[in-house]
C-alpha cells in the first residue's frame, strides 16, 4: 500500500488524484489532505478517504471543519503550520503538490527534507525555487515526479535514453482560447472569455495562464529545472489538438514523443505508479478519428508573457520569482475584474524592470521578493 498526501485536494488536480485513489483503493491510501477554504468538499473527502490529518489554510474553515468531523478520528490543523504538518506527516511516502501558487514552496521543501517523493503539479514552486529544490531532492535521494502533462510526456520520452544526448525539448502548447488573435482584439477580453480553454478543464488561475501563454512560460522554467537543460534547448511548439503532450529531440535527430487524449488523470496516475503503468479505463486515442495534427510557431509578440519568461529564466536569481509573483497577483486582480486582460503581461514586464535582482536567493529572499512585487503592484492599481 502506497501512502500519499495531497496539498490542494479540493482542486482540479486534487480531485482527479482522488479519482485514481478510488480506482486503486487496494494499493493507494490517502493519509493526509490539505485545501484552502472549501469545507464542504474537504469534509466529504475526509469521510470517504479517512485521512489521519487534514489542514485548511483558512483558520475559520479549519474550525468549521473540526466541528463537522468531530465524530471521526482525524486531526484538523490550519494555516502554514497545517500545510507543513500534512507535507511531513510520518506515514506519507508521496506528496502530491496540487496547490496553486508560491504558497507550495515551504511545504515542498520540508517534505523533501523529510524524505518524501514529490508528485509535482505545483509548477510555481519549481519556477521560483528550482535552484533550491532540485539539489535538495538529490541530497535526500527523493524523486520529483512531474504531473504537468508536458513534463510527464518529456519524462516518459527520456525513459532509458542517455540524458547527455538530448538536443532539445519540444514543449507543446495548445495556444489557448485566443490563439491567432492580435493585441487589439485582446484589449477587451473578459474573465469569461479567458476561462474557455479549448482542450483542458483546469483550475481558474492556470486557465488564465494558458490564455496568456504565461503557463507555457512557467513550463519552460519548470522544464529547465526538471531536466537540467538550457533555455536555448527548450522550444515551444503550438499544437492546437493537444495530442502530442511534448517531445524530446536527441543528437541523432530522433524525436521521441508521448501522445494521448488530453486527460490529466494519465500523468497523475503515471507519477503515482512510476515506473509501472496501470490500466486506465478512459477513452483511448483513435488515430482514424483524429484526422490531423498541426503545428505553429507561438506568437510571442502578441503573447509576450512567453518571451518575458525566457528573459526571466536567462536572468536567473529571483527574476523568475518576480515574473511568477507579478503574474499571480495580476491574474488574481483580473479574476476580481479589477484590471484588464492586457494588464497581466504589462504588470509582469513592469515588475521585472522595477524590482531589484538578487542572485541565488534563499527561501526568505524568495518570499520577500514576492511581497515586494505585491506591494509594487498594489501601488499600480
Ligand atoms: P485549483 O484552483 O483547481 O485548485 C487549487 C487547490 O489548492 C484547491 O484545493 C485549493 O483549495 C488549494 N489551495 C489554494 N490556496 C491554498 C492555500 N493557501 N492553502 C492550502 N490550499 C490551497 O488548481 P489546479 O488543480 O488547476 O492547479 C493546481 C496546480 O497544478 C497549479 O500549480 C497548476 O499550475 C498545476 N497544474 C494544473 C493542471 C490542471 O489540469 N488543473 C495541469 C498542470 C499543472 P480550495 O478549493 O479550498 O480553495
Ligand atoms: Mg501543462
mmCIF file with all atom_site columns, N, CA and C in Angstrom, residues 104-167:
data_model
loop_
_atom_site.group_PDB
_atom_site.id
_atom_site.type_symbol
_atom_site.label_atom_id
_atom_site.label_alt_id
_atom_site.label_comp_id
_atom_site.label_asym_id
_atom_site.label_entity_id
_atom_site.label_seq_id
_atom_site.pdbx_PDB_ins_code
_atom_site.Cartn_x
_atom_site.Cartn_y
_atom_site.Cartn_z
_atom_site.occupancy
_atom_site.B_iso_or_equiv
_atom_site.pdbx_formal_charge
_atom_site.auth_seq_id
_atom_site.auth_comp_id
_atom_site.auth_asym_id
_atom_site.auth_atom_id
_atom_site.pdbx_PDB_model_num
ATOM 1   N N  . UNK A 1 104 ? 3.196  26.887 -2.194  1.00 0.00 ? 104 UNK A N  1
ATOM 2   C CA . UNK A 1 104 ? 3.667  25.497 -2.136  1.00 0.00 ? 104 UNK A CA 1
ATOM 3   C C  . UNK A 1 104 ? 5.156  25.348 -1.833  1.00 0.00 ? 104 UNK A C  1
ATOM 4   N N  . UNK A 1 105 ? 5.917  26.436 -1.866  1.00 0.00 ? 105 UNK A N  1
ATOM 5   C CA . UNK A 1 105 ? 7.374  26.312 -1.730  1.00 0.00 ? 105 UNK A CA 1
ATOM 6   C C  . UNK A 1 105 ? 7.792  25.666 -0.408  1.00 0.00 ? 105 UNK A C  1
ATOM 7   N N  . UNK A 1 106 ? 7.350  26.255 0.711   1.00 0.00 ? 106 UNK A N  1
ATOM 8   C CA . UNK A 1 106 ? 7.828  25.743 2.009   1.00 0.00 ? 106 UNK A CA 1
ATOM 9   C C  . UNK A 1 106 ? 7.401  24.304 2.273   1.00 0.00 ? 106 UNK A C  1
ATOM 10  N N  . UNK A 1 107 ? 6.111  23.963 2.059   1.00 0.00 ? 107 UNK A N  1
ATOM 11  C CA . UNK A 1 107 ? 5.739  22.557 2.289   1.00 0.00 ? 107 UNK A CA 1
ATOM 12  C C  . UNK A 1 107 ? 6.530  21.581 1.406   1.00 0.00 ? 107 UNK A C  1
ATOM 13  N N  . UNK A 1 108 ? 6.801  21.971 0.152   1.00 0.00 ? 108 UNK A N  1
ATOM 14  C CA . UNK A 1 108 ? 7.532  21.068 -0.738  1.00 0.00 ? 108 UNK A CA 1
ATOM 15  C C  . UNK A 1 108 ? 8.953  20.855 -0.209  1.00 0.00 ? 108 UNK A C  1
ATOM 16  N N  . UNK A 1 109 ? 9.593  21.939 0.204   1.00 0.00 ? 109 UNK A N  1
ATOM 17  C CA . UNK A 1 109 ? 10.960 21.829 0.724   1.00 0.00 ? 109 UNK A CA 1
ATOM 18  C C  . UNK A 1 109 ? 10.996 20.959 1.983   1.00 0.00 ? 109 UNK A C  1
ATOM 19  N N  . UNK A 1 110 ? 10.055 21.172 2.887   1.00 0.00 ? 110 UNK A N  1
ATOM 20  C CA . UNK A 1 110 ? 10.048 20.382 4.127   1.00 0.00 ? 110 UNK A CA 1
ATOM 21  C C  . UNK A 1 110 ? 9.771  18.909 3.836   1.00 0.00 ? 110 UNK A C  1
ATOM 22  N N  . UNK A 1 111 ? 8.894  18.646 2.868   1.00 0.00 ? 111 UNK A N  1
ATOM 23  C CA . UNK A 1 111 ? 8.592  17.246 2.523   1.00 0.00 ? 111 UNK A CA 1
ATOM 24  C C  . UNK A 1 111 ? 9.844  16.555 1.974   1.00 0.00 ? 111 UNK A C  1
ATOM 25  N N  . UNK A 1 112 ? 10.600 17.276 1.151   1.00 0.00 ? 112 UNK A N  1
ATOM 26  C CA . UNK A 1 112 ? 11.833 16.688 0.600   1.00 0.00 ? 112 UNK A CA 1
ATOM 27  C C  . UNK A 1 112 ? 12.806 16.381 1.741   1.00 0.00 ? 112 UNK A C  1
ATOM 28  N N  . UNK A 1 113 ? 12.939 17.341 2.660   1.00 0.00 ? 113 UNK A N  1
ATOM 29  C CA . UNK A 1 113 ? 13.850 17.119 3.793   1.00 0.00 ? 113 UNK A CA 1
ATOM 30  C C  . UNK A 1 113 ? 13.416 15.908 4.617   1.00 0.00 ? 113 UNK A C  1
ATOM 31  N N  . UNK A 1 114 ? 12.100 15.653 4.634   1.00 0.00 ? 114 UNK A N  1
ATOM 32  C CA . UNK A 1 114 ? 11.598 14.509 5.385   1.00 0.00 ? 114 UNK A CA 1
ATOM 33  C C  . UNK A 1 114 ? 11.626 13.224 4.544   1.00 0.00 ? 114 UNK A C  1
ATOM 34  N N  . UNK A 1 115 ? 12.195 13.320 3.335   1.00 0.00 ? 115 UNK A N  1
ATOM 35  C CA . UNK A 1 115 ? 12.383 12.118 2.521   1.00 0.00 ? 115 UNK A CA 1
ATOM 36  C C  . UNK A 1 115 ? 11.183 11.673 1.706   1.00 0.00 ? 115 UNK A C  1
ATOM 37  N N  . UNK A 1 116 ? 10.200 12.560 1.527   1.00 0.00 ? 116 UNK A N  1
ATOM 38  C CA . UNK A 1 116 ? 9.010  12.177 0.745   1.00 0.00 ? 116 UNK A CA 1
ATOM 39  C C  . UNK A 1 116 ? 9.268  12.390 -0.748  1.00 0.00 ? 116 UNK A C  1
ATOM 40  N N  . UNK A 1 117 ? 8.820  11.433 -1.564  1.00 0.00 ? 117 UNK A N  1
ATOM 41  C CA . UNK A 1 117 ? 8.831  11.676 -3.007  1.00 0.00 ? 117 UNK A CA 1
ATOM 42  C C  . UNK A 1 117 ? 7.759  12.716 -3.321  1.00 0.00 ? 117 UNK A C  1
ATOM 43  N N  . UNK A 1 118 ? 7.995  13.492 -4.378  1.00 0.00 ? 118 UNK A N  1
ATOM 44  C CA . UNK A 1 118 ? 7.061  14.568 -4.714  1.00 0.00 ? 118 UNK A CA 1
ATOM 45  C C  . UNK A 1 118 ? 6.450  14.303 -6.088  1.00 0.00 ? 118 UNK A C  1
ATOM 46  N N  . UNK A 1 119 ? 5.112  14.207 -6.141  1.00 0.00 ? 119 UNK A N  1
ATOM 47  C CA . UNK A 1 119 ? 4.410  14.210 -7.431  1.00 0.00 ? 119 UNK A CA 1
ATOM 48  C C  . UNK A 1 119 ? 4.027  15.665 -7.645  1.00 0.00 ? 119 UNK A C  1
ATOM 49  N N  . UNK A 1 120 ? 4.762  16.311 -8.529  1.00 0.00 ? 120 UNK A N  1
ATOM 50  C CA . UNK A 1 120 ? 4.701  17.776 -8.582  1.00 0.00 ? 120 UNK A CA 1
ATOM 51  C C  . UNK A 1 120 ? 3.783  18.322 -9.684  1.00 0.00 ? 120 UNK A C  1
ATOM 52  N N  . UNK A 1 121 ? 2.680  18.938 -9.243  1.00 0.00 ? 121 UNK A N  1
ATOM 53  C CA . UNK A 1 121 ? 1.831  19.682 -10.187 1.00 0.00 ? 121 UNK A CA 1
ATOM 54  C C  . UNK A 1 121 ? 2.094  21.172 -10.029 1.00 0.00 ? 121 UNK A C  1
ATOM 55  N N  . UNK A 1 122 ? 2.384  21.566 -8.807  1.00 0.00 ? 122 UNK A N  1
ATOM 56  C CA . UNK A 1 122 ? 2.570  22.977 -8.420  1.00 0.00 ? 122 UNK A CA 1
ATOM 57  C C  . UNK A 1 122 ? 3.839  23.570 -9.043  1.00 0.00 ? 122 UNK A C  1
ATOM 58  N N  . UNK A 1 123 ? 3.716  23.941 -10.331 1.00 0.00 ? 123 UNK A N  1
ATOM 59  C CA . UNK A 1 123 ? 4.905  24.390 -11.083 1.00 0.00 ? 123 UNK A CA 1
ATOM 60  C C  . UNK A 1 123 ? 5.497  25.679 -10.543 1.00 0.00 ? 123 UNK A C  1
ATOM 61  N N  . UNK A 1 124 ? 4.651  26.546 -9.932  1.00 0.00 ? 124 UNK A N  1
ATOM 62  C CA . UNK A 1 124 ? 5.141  27.836 -9.433  1.00 0.00 ? 124 UNK A CA 1
ATOM 63  C C  . UNK A 1 124 ? 6.293  27.642 -8.434  1.00 0.00 ? 124 UNK A C  1
ATOM 64  N N  . UNK A 1 125 ? 6.234  26.540 -7.684  1.00 0.00 ? 125 UNK A N  1
ATOM 65  C CA . UNK A 1 125 ? 7.270  26.226 -6.708  1.00 0.00 ? 125 UNK A CA 1
ATOM 66  C C  . UNK A 1 125 ? 8.627  26.009 -7.377  1.00 0.00 ? 125 UNK A C  1
ATOM 67  N N  . UNK A 1 126 ? 8.635  25.248 -8.465  1.00 0.00 ? 126 UNK A N  1
ATOM 68  C CA . UNK A 1 126 ? 9.902  24.987 -9.161  1.00 0.00 ? 126 UNK A CA 1
ATOM 69  C C  . UNK A 1 126 ? 10.409 26.226 -9.878  1.00 0.00 ? 126 UNK A C  1
ATOM 70  N N  . UNK A 1 127 ? 9.466  27.006 -10.420 1.00 0.00 ? 127 UNK A N  1
ATOM 71  C CA . UNK A 1 127 ? 9.846  28.234 -11.127 1.00 0.00 ? 127 UNK A CA 1
ATOM 72  C C  . UNK A 1 127 ? 10.630 29.154 -10.190 1.00 0.00 ? 127 UNK A C  1
ATOM 73  N N  . UNK A 1 128 ? 10.152 29.307 -8.970  1.00 0.00 ? 128 UNK A N  1
ATOM 74  C CA . UNK A 1 128 ? 10.772 30.253 -8.030  1.00 0.00 ? 128 UNK A CA 1
ATOM 75  C C  . UNK A 1 128 ? 11.952 29.633 -7.284  1.00 0.00 ? 128 UNK A C  1
ATOM 76  N N  . UNK A 1 129 ? 11.854 28.361 -6.973  1.00 0.00 ? 129 UNK A N  1
ATOM 77  C CA . UNK A 1 129 ? 12.853 27.769 -6.076  1.00 0.00 ? 129 UNK A CA 1
ATOM 78  C C  . UNK A 1 129 ? 13.496 26.509 -6.652  1.00 0.00 ? 129 UNK A C  1
ATOM 79  N N  . UNK A 1 130 ? 13.500 26.371 -7.966  1.00 0.00 ? 130 UNK A N  1
ATOM 80  C CA . UNK A 1 130 ? 14.108 25.189 -8.596  1.00 0.00 ? 130 UNK A CA 1
ATOM 81  C C  . UNK A 1 130 ? 15.561 25.002 -8.194  1.00 0.00 ? 130 UNK A C  1
ATOM 82  N N  . UNK A 1 131 ? 16.268 26.125 -8.029  1.00 0.00 ? 131 UNK A N  1
ATOM 83  C CA . UNK A 1 131 ? 17.699 26.056 -7.668  1.00 0.00 ? 131 UNK A CA 1
ATOM 84  C C  . UNK A 1 131 ? 17.898 25.540 -6.245  1.00 0.00 ? 131 UNK A C  1
ATOM 85  N N  . UNK A 1 132 ? 16.849 25.575 -5.431  1.00 0.00 ? 132 UNK A N  1
ATOM 86  C CA . UNK A 1 132 ? 16.936 25.028 -4.070  1.00 0.00 ? 132 UNK A CA 1
ATOM 87  C C  . UNK A 1 132 ? 16.402 23.596 -4.061  1.00 0.00 ? 132 UNK A C  1
ATOM 88  N N  . UNK A 1 133 ? 15.259 23.417 -4.734  1.00 0.00 ? 133 UNK A N  1
ATOM 89  C CA . UNK A 1 133 ? 14.555 22.131 -4.681  1.00 0.00 ? 133 UNK A CA 1
ATOM 90  C C  . UNK A 1 133 ? 15.306 20.984 -5.368  1.00 0.00 ? 133 UNK A C  1
ATOM 91  N N  . UNK A 1 134 ? 15.840 21.218 -6.551  1.00 0.00 ? 134 UNK A N  1
ATOM 92  C CA . UNK A 1 134 ? 16.469 20.110 -7.273  1.00 0.00 ? 134 UNK A CA 1
ATOM 93  C C  . UNK A 1 134 ? 17.703 19.552 -6.540  1.00 0.00 ? 134 UNK A C  1
ATOM 94  N N  . UNK A 1 135 ? 18.632 20.420 -6.086  1.00 0.00 ? 135 UNK A N  1
ATOM 95  C CA . UNK A 1 135 ? 19.775 19.866 -5.334  1.00 0.00 ? 135 UNK A CA 1
ATOM 96  C C  . UNK A 1 135 ? 19.353 19.210 -4.017  1.00 0.00 ? 135 UNK A C  1
ATOM 97  N N  . UNK A 1 136 ? 18.332 19.781 -3.378  1.00 0.00 ? 136 UNK A N  1
ATOM 98  C CA . UNK A 1 136 ? 17.846 19.221 -2.115  1.00 0.00 ? 136 UNK A CA 1
ATOM 99  C C  . UNK A 1 136 ? 17.269 17.815 -2.332  1.00 0.00 ? 136 UNK A C  1
ATOM 100 N N  . UNK A 1 137 ? 16.532 17.656 -3.426  1.00 0.00 ? 137 UNK A N  1
ATOM 101 C CA . UNK A 1 137 ? 15.942 16.346 -3.741  1.00 0.00 ? 137 UNK A CA 1
ATOM 102 C C  . UNK A 1 137 ? 17.048 15.320 -3.961  1.00 0.00 ? 137 UNK A C  1
ATOM 103 N N  . UNK A 1 138 ? 18.122 15.760 -4.626  1.00 0.00 ? 138 UNK A N  1
ATOM 104 C CA . UNK A 1 138 ? 19.242 14.867 -4.884  1.00 0.00 ? 138 UNK A CA 1
ATOM 105 C C  . UNK A 1 138 ? 19.892 14.464 -3.551  1.00 0.00 ? 138 UNK A C  1
ATOM 106 N N  . UNK A 1 139 ? 20.107 15.477 -2.731  1.00 0.00 ? 139 UNK A N  1
ATOM 107 C CA . UNK A 1 139 ? 20.750 15.228 -1.427  1.00 0.00 ? 139 UNK A CA 1
ATOM 108 C C  . UNK A 1 139 ? 19.953 14.222 -0.589  1.00 0.00 ? 139 UNK A C  1
ATOM 109 N N  . UNK A 1 140 ? 18.629 14.334 -0.642  1.00 0.00 ? 140 UNK A N  1
ATOM 110 C CA . UNK A 1 140 ? 17.796 13.455 0.188   1.00 0.00 ? 140 UNK A CA 1
ATOM 111 C C  . UNK A 1 140 ? 17.319 12.217 -0.577  1.00 0.00 ? 140 UNK A C  1
ATOM 112 N N  . UNK A 1 141 ? 17.844 12.039 -1.787  1.00 0.00 ? 141 UNK A N  1
ATOM 113 C CA . UNK A 1 141 ? 17.508 10.867 -2.574  1.00 0.00 ? 141 UNK A CA 1
ATOM 114 C C  . UNK A 1 141 ? 16.000 10.725 -2.795  1.00 0.00 ? 141 UNK A C  1
ATOM 115 N N  . UNK A 1 142 ? 15.392 11.848 -3.130  1.00 0.00 ? 142 UNK A N  1
ATOM 116 C CA . UNK A 1 142 ? 13.947 11.916 -3.288  1.00 0.00 ? 142 UNK A CA 1
ATOM 117 C C  . UNK A 1 142 ? 13.637 12.106 -4.779  1.00 0.00 ? 142 UNK A C  1
ATOM 118 N N  . UNK A 1 143 ? 12.576 11.456 -5.282  1.00 0.00 ? 143 UNK A N  1
ATOM 119 C CA . UNK A 1 143 ? 12.198 11.642 -6.699  1.00 0.00 ? 143 UNK A CA 1
ATOM 120 C C  . UNK A 1 143 ? 11.216 12.795 -6.842  1.00 0.00 ? 143 UNK A C  1
ATOM 121 N N  . UNK A 1 144 ? 11.452 13.608 -7.867  1.00 0.00 ? 144 UNK A N  1
ATOM 122 C CA . UNK A 1 144 ? 10.471 14.636 -8.233  1.00 0.00 ? 144 UNK A CA 1
ATOM 123 C C  . UNK A 1 144 ? 9.790  14.116 -9.496  1.00 0.00 ? 144 UNK A C  1
ATOM 124 N N  . UNK A 1 145 ? 8.535  13.709 -9.352  1.00 0.00 ? 145 UNK A N  1
ATOM 125 C CA . UNK A 1 145 ? 7.807  13.097 -10.470 1.00 0.00 ? 145 UNK A CA 1
ATOM 126 C C  . UNK A 1 145 ? 6.852  14.117 -11.065 1.00 0.00 ? 145 UNK A C  1
ATOM 127 N N  . UNK A 1 146 ? 7.074  14.503 -12.320 1.00 0.00 ? 146 UNK A N  1
ATOM 128 C CA . UNK A 1 146 ? 6.243  15.567 -12.882 1.00 0.00 ? 146 UNK A CA 1
ATOM 129 C C  . UNK A 1 146 ? 4.803  15.123 -13.137 1.00 0.00 ? 146 UNK A C  1
ATOM 130 N N  . UNK A 1 147 ? 3.863  15.980 -12.776 1.00 0.00 ? 147 UNK A N  1
ATOM 131 C CA . UNK A 1 147 ? 2.443  15.728 -13.043 1.00 0.00 ? 147 UNK A CA 1
ATOM 132 C C  . UNK A 1 147 ? 1.962  16.580 -14.218 1.00 0.00 ? 147 UNK A C  1
ATOM 133 N N  . UNK A 1 148 ? 2.562  17.731 -14.405 1.00 0.00 ? 148 UNK A N  1
ATOM 134 C CA . UNK A 1 148 ? 2.211  18.594 -15.533 1.00 0.00 ? 148 UNK A CA 1
ATOM 135 C C  . UNK A 1 148 ? 2.307  17.735 -16.799 1.00 0.00 ? 148 UNK A C  1
ATOM 136 N N  . UNK A 1 149 ? 1.283  17.786 -17.664 1.00 0.00 ? 149 UNK A N  1
ATOM 137 C CA . UNK A 1 149 ? 1.206  16.820 -18.771 1.00 0.00 ? 149 UNK A CA 1
ATOM 138 C C  . UNK A 1 149 ? 2.423  16.887 -19.702 1.00 0.00 ? 149 UNK A C  1
ATOM 139 N N  . UNK A 1 150 ? 2.898  18.096 -19.984 1.00 0.00 ? 150 UNK A N  1
ATOM 140 C CA . UNK A 1 150 ? 4.050  18.234 -20.892 1.00 0.00 ? 150 UNK A CA 1
ATOM 141 C C  . UNK A 1 150 ? 5.293  17.611 -20.268 1.00 0.00 ? 150 UNK A C  1
ATOM 142 N N  . UNK A 1 151 ? 5.470  17.873 -18.997 1.00 0.00 ? 151 UNK A N  1
ATOM 143 C CA . UNK A 1 151 ? 6.679  17.398 -18.318 1.00 0.00 ? 151 UNK A CA 1
ATOM 144 C C  . UNK A 1 151 ? 6.621  15.895 -18.083 1.00 0.00 ? 151 UNK A C  1
ATOM 145 N N  . UNK A 1 152 ? 5.417  15.386 -17.880 1.00 0.00 ? 152 UNK A N  1
ATOM 146 C CA . UNK A 1 152 ? 5.254  13.947 -17.779 1.00 0.00 ? 152 UNK A CA 1
ATOM 147 C C  . UNK A 1 152 ? 5.607  13.320 -19.127 1.00 0.00 ? 152 UNK A C  1
ATOM 148 N N  . UNK A 1 153 ? 5.188  13.962 -20.210 1.00 0.00 ? 153 UNK A N  1
ATOM 149 C CA . UNK A 1 153 ? 5.486  13.452 -21.561 1.00 0.00 ? 153 UNK A CA 1
ATOM 150 C C  . UNK A 1 153 ? 7.001  13.435 -21.803 1.00 0.00 ? 153 UNK A C  1
ATOM 151 N N  . UNK A 1 154 ? 7.660  14.501 -21.379 1.00 0.00 ? 154 UNK A N  1
ATOM 152 C CA . UNK A 1 154 ? 9.124  14.575 -21.560 1.00 0.00 ? 154 UNK A CA 1
ATOM 153 C C  . UNK A 1 154 ? 9.787  13.486 -20.713 1.00 0.00 ? 154 UNK A C  1
ATOM 154 N N  . UNK A 1 155 ? 9.342  13.392 -19.486 1.00 0.00 ? 155 UNK A N  1
ATOM 155 C CA . UNK A 1 155 ? 9.850  12.378 -18.551 1.00 0.00 ? 155 UNK A CA 1
ATOM 156 C C  . UNK A 1 155 ? 9.706  10.981 -19.167 1.00 0.00 ? 155 UNK A C  1
ATOM 157 N N  . UNK A 1 156 ? 8.551  10.709 -19.778 1.00 0.00 ? 156 UNK A N  1
ATOM 158 C CA . UNK A 1 156 ? 8.324  9.407  -20.408 1.00 0.00 ? 156 UNK A CA 1
ATOM 159 C C  . UNK A 1 156 ? 9.200  9.240  -21.649 1.00 0.00 ? 156 UNK A C  1
ATOM 160 N N  . UNK A 1 157 ? 9.435  10.336 -22.370 1.00 0.00 ? 157 UNK A N  1
ATOM 161 C CA . UNK A 1 157 ? 10.257 10.277 -23.584 1.00 0.00 ? 157 UNK A CA 1
ATOM 162 C C  . UNK A 1 157 ? 11.741 10.132 -23.263 1.00 0.00 ? 157 UNK A C  1
ATOM 163 N N  . UNK A 1 158 ? 12.108 10.331 -22.011 1.00 0.00 ? 158 UNK A N  1
ATOM 164 C CA . UNK A 1 158 ? 13.506 10.199 -21.592 1.00 0.00 ? 158 UNK A CA 1
ATOM 165 C C  . UNK A 1 158 ? 13.812 8.811  -21.048 1.00 0.00 ? 158 UNK A C  1
ATOM 166 N N  . UNK A 1 159 ? 12.754 8.001  -20.866 1.00 0.00 ? 159 UNK A N  1
ATOM 167 C CA . UNK A 1 159 ? 12.942 6.672  -20.287 1.00 0.00 ? 159 UNK A CA 1
ATOM 168 C C  . UNK A 1 159 ? 13.992 5.865  -21.037 1.00 0.00 ? 159 UNK A C  1
ATOM 169 N N  . UNK A 1 160 ? 15.009 5.447  -20.336 1.00 0.00 ? 160 UNK A N  1
ATOM 170 C CA . UNK A 1 160 ? 16.022 4.575  -20.927 1.00 0.00 ? 160 UNK A CA 1
ATOM 171 C C  . UNK A 1 160 ? 16.976 5.255  -21.895 1.00 0.00 ? 160 UNK A C  1
ATOM 172 N N  . UNK A 1 161 ? 16.891 6.556  -22.045 1.00 0.00 ? 161 UNK A N  1
ATOM 173 C CA . UNK A 1 161 ? 17.750 7.269  -23.002 1.00 0.00 ? 161 UNK A CA 1
ATOM 174 C C  . UNK A 1 161 ? 18.902 7.947  -22.257 1.00 0.00 ? 161 UNK A C  1
ATOM 175 N N  . UNK A 1 162 ? 20.031 8.127  -22.929 1.00 0.00 ? 162 UNK A N  1
ATOM 176 C CA . UNK A 1 162 ? 21.137 8.833  -22.266 1.00 0.00 ? 162 UNK A CA 1
ATOM 177 C C  . UNK A 1 162 ? 20.825 10.333 -22.127 1.00 0.00 ? 162 UNK A C  1
ATOM 178 N N  . UNK A 1 163 ? 20.872 10.832 -20.899 1.00 0.00 ? 163 UNK A N  1
ATOM 179 C CA . UNK A 1 163 ? 20.457 12.220 -20.614 1.00 0.00 ? 163 UNK A CA 1
ATOM 180 C C  . UNK A 1 163 ? 21.370 13.251 -21.282 1.00 0.00 ? 163 UNK A C  1
ATOM 181 N N  . UNK A 1 164 ? 22.633 12.836 -21.513 1.00 0.00 ? 164 UNK A N  1
ATOM 182 C CA . UNK A 1 164 ? 23.578 13.791 -22.119 1.00 0.00 ? 164 UNK A CA 1
ATOM 183 C C  . UNK A 1 164 ? 23.481 13.810 -23.640 1.00 0.00 ? 164 UNK A C  1
ATOM 184 N N  . UNK A 1 165 ? 22.474 13.160 -24.197 1.00 0.00 ? 165 UNK A N  1
ATOM 185 C CA . UNK A 1 165 ? 22.324 13.129 -25.657 1.00 0.00 ? 165 UNK A CA 1
ATOM 186 C C  . UNK A 1 165 ? 21.052 13.854 -26.117 1.00 0.00 ? 165 UNK A C  1
ATOM 187 N N  . UNK A 1 166 ? 20.551 14.720 -25.270 1.00 0.00 ? 166 UNK A N  1
ATOM 188 C CA . UNK A 1 166 ? 19.364 15.494 -25.653 1.00 0.00 ? 166 UNK A CA 1
ATOM 189 C C  . UNK A 1 166 ? 19.814 16.676 -26.497 1.00 0.00 ? 166 UNK A C  1
ATOM 190 N N  . UNK A 1 167 ? 19.168 16.864 -27.627 1.00 0.00 ? 167 UNK A N  1
ATOM 191 C CA . UNK A 1 167 ? 19.425 18.068 -28.413 1.00 0.00 ? 167 UNK A CA 1
ATOM 192 C C  . UNK A 1 167 ? 18.523 19.178 -27.916 1.00 0.00 ? 167 UNK A C  1
#
